[in-house]
């Protein structure tokens, strides 16, 4: 679908997955919430959930069931430690994967952190007609993903095409 001539604000949720972050020190979640607002989108809800795959899945399932929510930005839980479980929590919810997001994120990340980007399991997809983006927990990784990938794709005026422009066609059968 081609770009539209006017910006269309989307309603987004932000989830921080962490055993240590609190509302006082959630720099990644705060960055995403602030940035989506500055881009003209609406924040539906911002939450912090401990790294527990069932708690993560339950909250995101609730958000994607809400027809007013167009996208979910998740930060944290995408690494390789024993507690990192965001991919395992959310992959079962996806109707379609967006492999290009993870590939592009790691390519861009390589320029910033070198081979350490191999440890990132950042991914994205579509769940119940809602875009889901899962990012590493660092604020710099969230900044890279938002500024270099997500922001433009959630802007209906981005040419030649964008994810926001697909919204009216997501329910086609």
Short mmCIF file of N, CA and C in Angstrom, two decimals:
data_model
loop_
_atom_site.label_atom_id
_atom_site.label_comp_id
_atom_site.label_asym_id
_atom_site.label_seq_id
_atom_site.Cartn_x
_atom_site.Cartn_y
_atom_site.Cartn_z
N UNK A 1 0.85 -1.17 0.00
CA UNK A 1 0.00 0.00 0.00
C UNK A 1 0.90 1.23 0.00
N UNK A 2 0.55 2.21 -0.76
CA UNK A 2 1.34 3.42 -0.87
C UNK A 2 1.09 4.34 0.32
N UNK A 3 1.96 5.31 0.45
CA UNK A 3 1.84 6.27 1.55
C UNK A 3 0.59 7.12 1.41
N UNK A 4 0.10 7.61 2.53
CA UNK A 4 -1.05 8.50 2.55
C UNK A 4 -0.56 9.95 2.59
N UNK A 5 -1.43 10.86 2.27
CA UNK A 5 -1.03 12.26 2.24
C UNK A 5 -1.06 12.92 3.61
N UNK A 6 -1.68 12.27 4.59
CA UNK A 6 -1.74 12.88 5.92
C UNK A 6 -1.32 11.87 7.00
N UNK A 7 -0.79 12.40 8.07
CA UNK A 7 -0.37 11.59 9.22
C UNK A 7 -1.62 11.04 9.93
N UNK A 8 -1.56 9.79 10.34
CA UNK A 8 -2.65 9.16 11.08
C UNK A 8 -2.11 8.73 12.44
N UNK A 9 -2.56 9.35 13.53
CA UNK A 9 -2.05 8.96 14.85
C UNK A 9 -2.54 7.56 15.23
N UNK A 10 -1.62 6.76 15.75
CA UNK A 10 -1.94 5.41 16.20
C UNK A 10 -1.96 5.38 17.72
N UNK A 11 -2.62 4.38 18.26
CA UNK A 11 -2.67 4.18 19.70
C UNK A 11 -1.75 3.01 20.04
N UNK A 12 -0.77 3.27 20.90
CA UNK A 12 0.28 2.30 21.19
C UNK A 12 0.41 2.05 22.69
N UNK A 13 0.88 0.85 23.01
CA UNK A 13 1.19 0.48 24.39
C UNK A 13 2.69 0.27 24.50
N UNK A 14 3.24 0.51 25.69
CA UNK A 14 4.65 0.28 25.96
C UNK A 14 4.76 -0.65 27.16
N UNK A 15 5.53 -1.73 26.98
CA UNK A 15 5.76 -2.68 28.05
C UNK A 15 7.25 -2.82 28.29
N UNK A 16 7.67 -2.63 29.52
CA UNK A 16 9.05 -2.90 29.92
C UNK A 16 9.06 -4.23 30.65
N UNK A 17 9.88 -5.14 30.17
CA UNK A 17 10.04 -6.45 30.80
C UNK A 17 11.34 -6.39 31.61
N UNK A 18 11.22 -6.47 32.93
CA UNK A 18 12.41 -6.34 33.77
C UNK A 18 12.12 -6.79 35.19
N UNK A 19 13.12 -7.39 35.80
CA UNK A 19 13.05 -7.74 37.21
C UNK A 19 13.57 -6.62 38.10
N UNK A 20 14.18 -5.60 37.48
CA UNK A 20 14.83 -4.54 38.27
C UNK A 20 14.30 -3.14 38.00
N UNK A 21 13.68 -2.91 36.85
CA UNK A 21 13.21 -1.56 36.53
C UNK A 21 11.96 -1.23 37.33
N UNK A 22 11.87 0.05 37.68
CA UNK A 22 10.71 0.58 38.40
C UNK A 22 10.24 1.82 37.64
N UNK A 23 9.09 2.38 38.01
CA UNK A 23 8.67 3.63 37.35
C UNK A 23 9.69 4.76 37.50
N UNK A 24 10.53 4.68 38.52
CA UNK A 24 11.53 5.72 38.75
C UNK A 24 12.77 5.58 37.87
N UNK A 25 13.06 4.37 37.38
CA UNK A 25 14.29 4.18 36.61
C UNK A 25 14.07 3.46 35.27
N UNK A 26 12.86 3.49 34.75
CA UNK A 26 12.54 2.82 33.49
C UNK A 26 12.88 3.72 32.31
N UNK A 27 14.17 3.91 32.07
CA UNK A 27 14.59 4.85 31.02
C UNK A 27 14.18 4.39 29.63
N UNK A 28 14.19 3.09 29.36
CA UNK A 28 13.82 2.59 28.03
C UNK A 28 12.33 2.78 27.77
N UNK A 29 11.51 2.37 28.71
CA UNK A 29 10.06 2.55 28.57
C UNK A 29 9.69 4.01 28.50
N UNK A 30 10.34 4.83 29.32
CA UNK A 30 10.08 6.27 29.29
C UNK A 30 10.46 6.86 27.93
N UNK A 31 11.61 6.42 27.41
CA UNK A 31 12.04 6.92 26.09
C UNK A 31 10.99 6.59 25.02
N UNK A 32 10.54 5.35 24.99
CA UNK A 32 9.55 4.94 23.97
C UNK A 32 8.24 5.70 24.13
N UNK A 33 7.75 5.83 25.36
CA UNK A 33 6.49 6.55 25.59
C UNK A 33 6.61 8.01 25.16
N UNK A 34 7.70 8.65 25.51
CA UNK A 34 7.93 10.05 25.13
C UNK A 34 8.05 10.18 23.61
N UNK A 35 8.82 9.29 22.99
CA UNK A 35 9.08 9.37 21.56
C UNK A 35 7.82 9.15 20.73
N UNK A 36 6.99 8.20 21.12
CA UNK A 36 5.78 7.97 20.34
C UNK A 36 4.84 9.16 20.45
N UNK A 37 4.81 9.80 21.62
CA UNK A 37 4.01 11.01 21.78
C UNK A 37 4.54 12.15 20.94
N UNK A 38 5.86 12.32 20.92
CA UNK A 38 6.47 13.38 20.12
C UNK A 38 6.23 13.16 18.63
N UNK A 39 6.05 11.90 18.24
CA UNK A 39 5.80 11.58 16.83
C UNK A 39 4.32 11.78 16.46
N UNK A 40 3.48 12.08 17.45
CA UNK A 40 2.07 12.33 17.18
C UNK A 40 1.14 11.18 17.49
N UNK A 41 1.68 10.10 18.06
CA UNK A 41 0.85 8.95 18.41
C UNK A 41 0.33 9.08 19.84
N UNK A 42 -0.61 8.23 20.21
CA UNK A 42 -1.21 8.24 21.55
C UNK A 42 -0.71 7.05 22.35
N UNK A 43 -0.38 7.30 23.62
CA UNK A 43 0.00 6.22 24.53
C UNK A 43 -1.26 5.72 25.22
N UNK A 44 -1.59 4.46 24.99
CA UNK A 44 -2.77 3.84 25.60
C UNK A 44 -2.46 3.43 27.04
N UNK A 45 -1.30 2.78 27.21
CA UNK A 45 -0.90 2.32 28.54
C UNK A 45 0.59 2.00 28.53
N UNK A 46 1.24 2.22 29.66
CA UNK A 46 2.65 1.89 29.85
C UNK A 46 2.74 1.06 31.12
N UNK A 47 3.39 -0.09 31.03
CA UNK A 47 3.49 -0.98 32.19
C UNK A 47 4.89 -1.56 32.29
N UNK A 48 5.21 -2.04 33.49
CA UNK A 48 6.43 -2.80 33.75
C UNK A 48 5.98 -4.15 34.29
N UNK A 49 6.54 -5.22 33.72
CA UNK A 49 6.21 -6.58 34.15
C UNK A 49 7.51 -7.34 34.37
N UNK A 50 7.55 -8.12 35.43
CA UNK A 50 8.73 -8.95 35.68
C UNK A 50 8.92 -9.94 34.53
N UNK A 51 10.12 -10.42 34.37
CA UNK A 51 10.45 -11.33 33.27
C UNK A 51 9.87 -12.72 33.56
N UNK A 52 8.57 -12.84 33.31
CA UNK A 52 7.84 -14.09 33.48
C UNK A 52 7.00 -14.27 32.22
N UNK A 53 7.28 -15.31 31.46
CA UNK A 53 6.64 -15.44 30.14
C UNK A 53 5.13 -15.42 30.19
N UNK A 54 4.53 -15.94 31.25
CA UNK A 54 3.07 -15.99 31.32
C UNK A 54 2.47 -14.63 31.67
N UNK A 55 3.15 -13.88 32.51
CA UNK A 55 2.70 -12.52 32.83
C UNK A 55 2.84 -11.61 31.60
N UNK A 56 3.95 -11.76 30.88
CA UNK A 56 4.18 -10.97 29.66
C UNK A 56 3.09 -11.30 28.64
N UNK A 57 2.89 -12.58 28.40
CA UNK A 57 1.92 -13.02 27.40
C UNK A 57 0.51 -12.56 27.77
N UNK A 58 0.15 -12.66 29.04
CA UNK A 58 -1.21 -12.28 29.47
C UNK A 58 -1.48 -10.80 29.22
N UNK A 59 -0.51 -9.94 29.54
CA UNK A 59 -0.72 -8.50 29.34
C UNK A 59 -0.78 -8.15 27.86
N UNK A 60 0.15 -8.66 27.08
CA UNK A 60 0.15 -8.34 25.65
C UNK A 60 -1.10 -8.93 24.99
N UNK A 61 -1.54 -10.10 25.41
CA UNK A 61 -2.78 -10.69 24.86
C UNK A 61 -3.97 -9.77 25.14
N UNK A 62 -3.99 -9.18 26.32
CA UNK A 62 -5.06 -8.24 26.67
C UNK A 62 -5.02 -7.02 25.74
N UNK A 63 -3.81 -6.49 25.51
CA UNK A 63 -3.68 -5.31 24.66
C UNK A 63 -4.06 -5.61 23.21
N UNK A 64 -3.61 -6.75 22.67
CA UNK A 64 -3.91 -7.03 21.27
C UNK A 64 -5.38 -7.38 21.07
N UNK A 65 -6.08 -7.74 22.13
CA UNK A 65 -7.52 -8.00 22.04
C UNK A 65 -8.34 -6.71 21.99
N UNK A 66 -7.71 -5.60 22.36
CA UNK A 66 -8.37 -4.29 22.38
C UNK A 66 -8.28 -3.69 20.97
N UNK A 67 -9.41 -3.53 20.30
CA UNK A 67 -9.43 -3.01 18.93
C UNK A 67 -8.92 -1.58 18.83
N UNK A 68 -8.85 -0.87 19.94
CA UNK A 68 -8.34 0.51 19.93
C UNK A 68 -6.82 0.57 19.92
N UNK A 69 -6.15 -0.54 20.22
CA UNK A 69 -4.68 -0.58 20.26
C UNK A 69 -4.15 -1.02 18.90
N UNK A 70 -3.28 -0.21 18.32
CA UNK A 70 -2.71 -0.49 17.00
C UNK A 70 -1.33 -1.13 17.08
N UNK A 71 -0.63 -0.93 18.18
CA UNK A 71 0.72 -1.46 18.29
C UNK A 71 1.19 -1.56 19.72
N UNK A 72 2.15 -2.46 19.93
CA UNK A 72 2.74 -2.68 21.24
C UNK A 72 4.26 -2.63 21.08
N UNK A 73 4.90 -1.81 21.90
CA UNK A 73 6.36 -1.72 21.92
C UNK A 73 6.83 -2.36 23.22
N UNK A 74 7.62 -3.42 23.11
CA UNK A 74 8.11 -4.15 24.28
C UNK A 74 9.61 -3.95 24.35
N UNK A 75 10.12 -3.59 25.52
CA UNK A 75 11.55 -3.44 25.72
C UNK A 75 11.99 -4.37 26.84
N UNK A 76 13.03 -5.15 26.57
CA UNK A 76 13.59 -6.05 27.58
C UNK A 76 13.23 -7.50 27.36
N UNK A 77 14.07 -8.36 27.93
CA UNK A 77 13.81 -9.80 27.90
C UNK A 77 14.15 -10.48 26.59
N UNK A 78 14.93 -9.81 25.72
CA UNK A 78 15.24 -10.40 24.42
C UNK A 78 16.66 -10.97 24.33
N UNK A 79 17.36 -11.03 25.46
CA UNK A 79 18.74 -11.53 25.44
C UNK A 79 18.82 -13.04 25.66
N UNK A 80 19.94 -13.49 26.20
CA UNK A 80 20.20 -14.91 26.36
C UNK A 80 20.29 -15.39 27.80
N UNK A 81 20.04 -14.52 28.77
CA UNK A 81 20.14 -15.00 30.14
C UNK A 81 18.99 -15.96 30.44
N UNK A 82 19.10 -16.65 31.52
CA UNK A 82 18.07 -17.61 31.90
C UNK A 82 16.70 -16.99 32.10
N UNK A 83 16.64 -15.71 32.48
CA UNK A 83 15.37 -15.04 32.73
C UNK A 83 14.79 -14.39 31.48
N UNK A 84 15.58 -14.21 30.43
CA UNK A 84 15.09 -13.55 29.21
C UNK A 84 14.08 -14.45 28.51
N UNK A 85 12.82 -14.02 28.48
CA UNK A 85 11.78 -14.89 27.92
C UNK A 85 10.77 -14.17 27.03
N UNK A 86 11.06 -12.95 26.61
CA UNK A 86 10.10 -12.22 25.78
C UNK A 86 9.79 -12.94 24.47
N UNK A 87 10.79 -13.44 23.73
CA UNK A 87 10.45 -14.15 22.49
C UNK A 87 9.57 -15.39 22.74
N UNK A 88 9.89 -16.13 23.78
CA UNK A 88 9.10 -17.33 24.08
C UNK A 88 7.69 -16.96 24.54
N UNK A 89 7.56 -15.82 25.21
CA UNK A 89 6.25 -15.38 25.69
C UNK A 89 5.37 -14.91 24.55
N UNK A 90 5.94 -14.18 23.60
CA UNK A 90 5.11 -13.51 22.60
C UNK A 90 5.06 -14.16 21.24
N UNK A 91 6.02 -14.97 20.89
CA UNK A 91 5.98 -15.64 19.58
C UNK A 91 4.69 -16.43 19.37
N UNK A 92 4.17 -17.13 20.40
CA UNK A 92 2.92 -17.87 20.17
C UNK A 92 1.71 -16.99 19.84
N UNK A 93 1.78 -15.69 20.17
CA UNK A 93 0.67 -14.79 19.88
C UNK A 93 0.67 -14.28 18.44
N UNK A 94 1.81 -14.36 17.77
CA UNK A 94 1.95 -13.77 16.45
C UNK A 94 1.20 -14.55 15.38
N UNK A 95 0.45 -13.83 14.56
CA UNK A 95 -0.18 -14.42 13.39
C UNK A 95 0.77 -14.39 12.20
N UNK A 96 1.60 -13.35 12.15
CA UNK A 96 2.61 -13.21 11.10
C UNK A 96 3.88 -12.64 11.72
N UNK A 97 5.01 -13.19 11.32
CA UNK A 97 6.30 -12.66 11.75
C UNK A 97 6.75 -11.59 10.75
N UNK A 98 7.60 -10.70 11.23
CA UNK A 98 8.19 -9.65 10.40
C UNK A 98 9.71 -9.82 10.47
N UNK A 99 10.26 -10.85 9.78
CA UNK A 99 11.68 -11.15 9.91
C UNK A 99 12.59 -9.97 9.57
N UNK A 100 12.16 -9.12 8.63
CA UNK A 100 12.98 -7.99 8.24
C UNK A 100 13.29 -7.04 9.38
N UNK A 101 12.38 -6.95 10.36
CA UNK A 101 12.64 -6.04 11.48
C UNK A 101 13.87 -6.50 12.27
N UNK A 102 13.89 -7.75 12.69
CA UNK A 102 15.03 -8.25 13.46
C UNK A 102 16.33 -8.19 12.66
N UNK A 103 16.24 -8.53 11.37
CA UNK A 103 17.42 -8.48 10.51
C UNK A 103 17.96 -7.06 10.41
N UNK A 104 17.06 -6.10 10.15
CA UNK A 104 17.48 -4.70 10.02
C UNK A 104 18.00 -4.16 11.36
N UNK A 105 17.33 -4.51 12.45
CA UNK A 105 17.77 -4.03 13.75
C UNK A 105 19.19 -4.51 14.05
N UNK A 106 19.46 -5.79 13.82
CA UNK A 106 20.80 -6.31 14.10
C UNK A 106 21.84 -5.70 13.16
N UNK A 107 21.48 -5.43 11.92
CA UNK A 107 22.41 -4.79 10.99
C UNK A 107 22.77 -3.38 11.51
N UNK A 108 21.75 -2.62 11.88
CA UNK A 108 22.00 -1.27 12.41
C UNK A 108 22.76 -1.33 13.73
N UNK A 109 22.42 -2.28 14.56
CA UNK A 109 23.07 -2.45 15.86
C UNK A 109 24.54 -2.80 15.71
N UNK A 110 24.86 -3.56 14.68
CA UNK A 110 26.25 -3.96 14.44
C UNK A 110 27.14 -2.73 14.29
N UNK A 111 26.61 -1.70 13.64
CA UNK A 111 27.37 -0.47 13.47
C UNK A 111 27.66 0.20 14.81
N UNK A 112 26.83 -0.06 15.82
CA UNK A 112 26.96 0.59 17.11
C UNK A 112 27.70 -0.27 18.14
N UNK A 113 27.43 -1.58 18.15
CA UNK A 113 27.99 -2.42 19.21
C UNK A 113 28.75 -3.63 18.69
N UNK A 114 28.97 -3.70 17.39
CA UNK A 114 29.76 -4.78 16.81
C UNK A 114 29.08 -6.14 16.96
N UNK A 115 29.90 -7.15 17.15
CA UNK A 115 29.38 -8.52 17.17
C UNK A 115 28.49 -8.83 18.37
N UNK A 116 28.45 -7.95 19.35
CA UNK A 116 27.55 -8.16 20.49
C UNK A 116 26.09 -8.21 20.04
N UNK A 117 25.82 -7.67 18.85
CA UNK A 117 24.44 -7.69 18.35
C UNK A 117 23.93 -9.10 18.10
N UNK A 118 24.84 -10.08 17.99
CA UNK A 118 24.40 -11.48 17.81
C UNK A 118 23.58 -11.97 18.98
N UNK A 119 23.73 -11.35 20.14
CA UNK A 119 23.00 -11.78 21.33
C UNK A 119 21.58 -11.23 21.37
N UNK A 120 21.23 -10.36 20.44
CA UNK A 120 19.89 -9.77 20.42
C UNK A 120 18.90 -10.69 19.73
N UNK A 121 17.78 -10.89 20.37
CA UNK A 121 16.70 -11.66 19.76
C UNK A 121 15.51 -10.72 19.48
N UNK A 122 15.82 -9.47 19.13
CA UNK A 122 14.78 -8.50 18.79
C UNK A 122 13.96 -9.06 17.62
N UNK A 123 12.65 -8.83 17.66
CA UNK A 123 11.78 -9.34 16.61
C UNK A 123 10.50 -8.52 16.57
N UNK A 124 9.71 -8.73 15.54
CA UNK A 124 8.43 -8.03 15.40
C UNK A 124 7.47 -8.92 14.62
N UNK A 125 6.21 -8.56 14.70
CA UNK A 125 5.20 -9.30 13.96
C UNK A 125 3.83 -8.67 14.13
N UNK A 126 2.84 -9.40 13.66
CA UNK A 126 1.46 -8.97 13.70
C UNK A 126 0.66 -9.97 14.53
N UNK A 127 -0.07 -9.48 15.51
CA UNK A 127 -0.89 -10.33 16.37
C UNK A 127 -2.28 -9.71 16.47
N UNK A 128 -3.28 -10.39 15.97
CA UNK A 128 -4.66 -9.90 15.99
C UNK A 128 -4.74 -8.48 15.41
N UNK A 129 -4.09 -8.29 14.27
CA UNK A 129 -4.09 -7.01 13.56
C UNK A 129 -3.42 -5.88 14.34
N UNK A 130 -2.55 -6.24 15.27
CA UNK A 130 -1.79 -5.28 16.08
C UNK A 130 -0.31 -5.52 15.86
N UNK A 131 0.43 -4.47 15.57
CA UNK A 131 1.87 -4.61 15.38
C UNK A 131 2.54 -4.76 16.74
N UNK A 132 3.46 -5.72 16.85
CA UNK A 132 4.19 -5.97 18.09
C UNK A 132 5.68 -5.89 17.76
N UNK A 133 6.40 -5.01 18.47
CA UNK A 133 7.83 -4.84 18.30
C UNK A 133 8.51 -5.18 19.62
N UNK A 134 9.46 -6.10 19.60
CA UNK A 134 10.17 -6.51 20.82
C UNK A 134 11.63 -6.12 20.69
N UNK A 135 12.07 -5.28 21.62
CA UNK A 135 13.37 -4.64 21.56
C UNK A 135 14.21 -5.01 22.78
N UNK A 136 15.52 -4.91 22.66
CA UNK A 136 16.36 -5.09 23.85
C UNK A 136 16.02 -4.04 24.91
N UNK A 137 16.50 -4.27 26.12
CA UNK A 137 16.17 -3.40 27.24
C UNK A 137 16.96 -2.12 27.36
N UNK A 138 18.05 -1.99 26.62
CA UNK A 138 18.85 -0.76 26.76
C UNK A 138 18.17 0.40 26.05
N UNK A 139 18.32 1.57 26.63
CA UNK A 139 17.74 2.77 26.04
C UNK A 139 18.34 3.04 24.68
N UNK A 140 19.64 2.80 24.50
CA UNK A 140 20.27 3.05 23.20
C UNK A 140 19.71 2.11 22.14
N UNK A 141 19.41 0.87 22.50
CA UNK A 141 18.81 -0.06 21.54
C UNK A 141 17.40 0.39 21.18
N UNK A 142 16.65 0.87 22.15
CA UNK A 142 15.30 1.38 21.89
C UNK A 142 15.36 2.60 20.98
N UNK A 143 16.35 3.44 21.21
CA UNK A 143 16.52 4.64 20.38
C UNK A 143 16.83 4.24 18.93
N UNK A 144 17.73 3.28 18.75
CA UNK A 144 18.07 2.81 17.41
C UNK A 144 16.83 2.26 16.71
N UNK A 145 16.09 1.40 17.40
CA UNK A 145 14.90 0.78 16.80
C UNK A 145 13.85 1.83 16.47
N UNK A 146 13.59 2.75 17.40
CA UNK A 146 12.55 3.75 17.17
C UNK A 146 12.95 4.71 16.05
N UNK A 147 14.14 5.30 16.17
CA UNK A 147 14.54 6.35 15.25
C UNK A 147 14.86 5.85 13.85
N UNK A 148 15.39 4.64 13.75
CA UNK A 148 15.84 4.16 12.44
C UNK A 148 14.88 3.18 11.77
N UNK A 149 13.90 2.66 12.50
CA UNK A 149 12.98 1.68 11.92
C UNK A 149 11.51 1.96 12.20
N UNK A 150 11.15 1.96 13.46
CA UNK A 150 9.73 1.95 13.83
C UNK A 150 9.03 3.26 13.52
N UNK A 151 9.62 4.37 13.91
CA UNK A 151 8.95 5.67 13.74
C UNK A 151 8.48 5.88 12.30
N UNK A 152 9.34 5.65 11.34
CA UNK A 152 8.96 5.87 9.93
C UNK A 152 7.89 4.90 9.48
N UNK A 153 7.95 3.66 9.94
CA UNK A 153 6.96 2.68 9.50
C UNK A 153 5.60 2.88 10.15
N UNK A 154 5.54 3.57 11.26
CA UNK A 154 4.26 3.88 11.89
C UNK A 154 3.72 5.24 11.44
N UNK A 155 4.38 5.85 10.48
CA UNK A 155 3.97 7.14 9.93
C UNK A 155 3.34 6.89 8.55
N UNK A 156 2.06 7.15 8.42
CA UNK A 156 1.33 6.87 7.18
C UNK A 156 1.85 7.67 5.99
N UNK A 157 2.67 8.70 6.23
CA UNK A 157 3.18 9.51 5.12
C UNK A 157 4.52 9.02 4.60
N UNK A 158 5.12 8.02 5.23
CA UNK A 158 6.41 7.50 4.79
C UNK A 158 6.27 6.83 3.43
N UNK A 159 7.12 7.23 2.50
CA UNK A 159 7.10 6.65 1.16
C UNK A 159 8.23 5.66 0.98
N UNK A 160 8.12 4.67 0.12
CA UNK A 160 6.97 4.42 -0.74
C UNK A 160 5.83 3.68 -0.04
N UNK A 161 6.12 3.07 1.10
CA UNK A 161 5.05 2.37 1.82
C UNK A 161 5.41 2.30 3.30
N UNK A 162 4.42 1.93 4.12
CA UNK A 162 4.62 1.90 5.56
C UNK A 162 3.61 0.96 6.20
N UNK A 163 3.86 0.59 7.43
CA UNK A 163 2.94 -0.30 8.15
C UNK A 163 1.63 0.39 8.48
N UNK A 164 1.69 1.67 8.83
CA UNK A 164 0.46 2.39 9.18
C UNK A 164 -0.52 2.38 8.03
N UNK A 165 -0.04 2.48 6.82
CA UNK A 165 -0.90 2.46 5.64
C UNK A 165 -1.58 1.13 5.40
N UNK A 166 -1.02 0.07 5.99
CA UNK A 166 -1.61 -1.26 5.85
C UNK A 166 -2.79 -1.49 6.80
N UNK A 167 -2.91 -0.66 7.81
CA UNK A 167 -3.92 -0.89 8.86
C UNK A 167 -5.31 -1.18 8.29
N UNK A 168 -5.82 -0.42 7.31
CA UNK A 168 -7.18 -0.71 6.82
C UNK A 168 -7.30 -2.09 6.15
N UNK A 169 -6.19 -2.67 5.72
CA UNK A 169 -6.24 -3.94 4.99
C UNK A 169 -5.90 -5.15 5.84
N UNK A 170 -5.57 -4.97 7.10
CA UNK A 170 -5.13 -6.09 7.93
C UNK A 170 -6.22 -7.12 8.17
N UNK A 171 -7.47 -6.71 8.14
CA UNK A 171 -8.57 -7.64 8.42
C UNK A 171 -9.11 -8.35 7.18
N UNK A 172 -8.45 -8.14 6.03
CA UNK A 172 -8.91 -8.81 4.81
C UNK A 172 -8.82 -10.32 4.96
N UNK A 173 -9.77 -11.02 4.35
CA UNK A 173 -9.73 -12.49 4.36
C UNK A 173 -9.73 -13.02 2.96
#
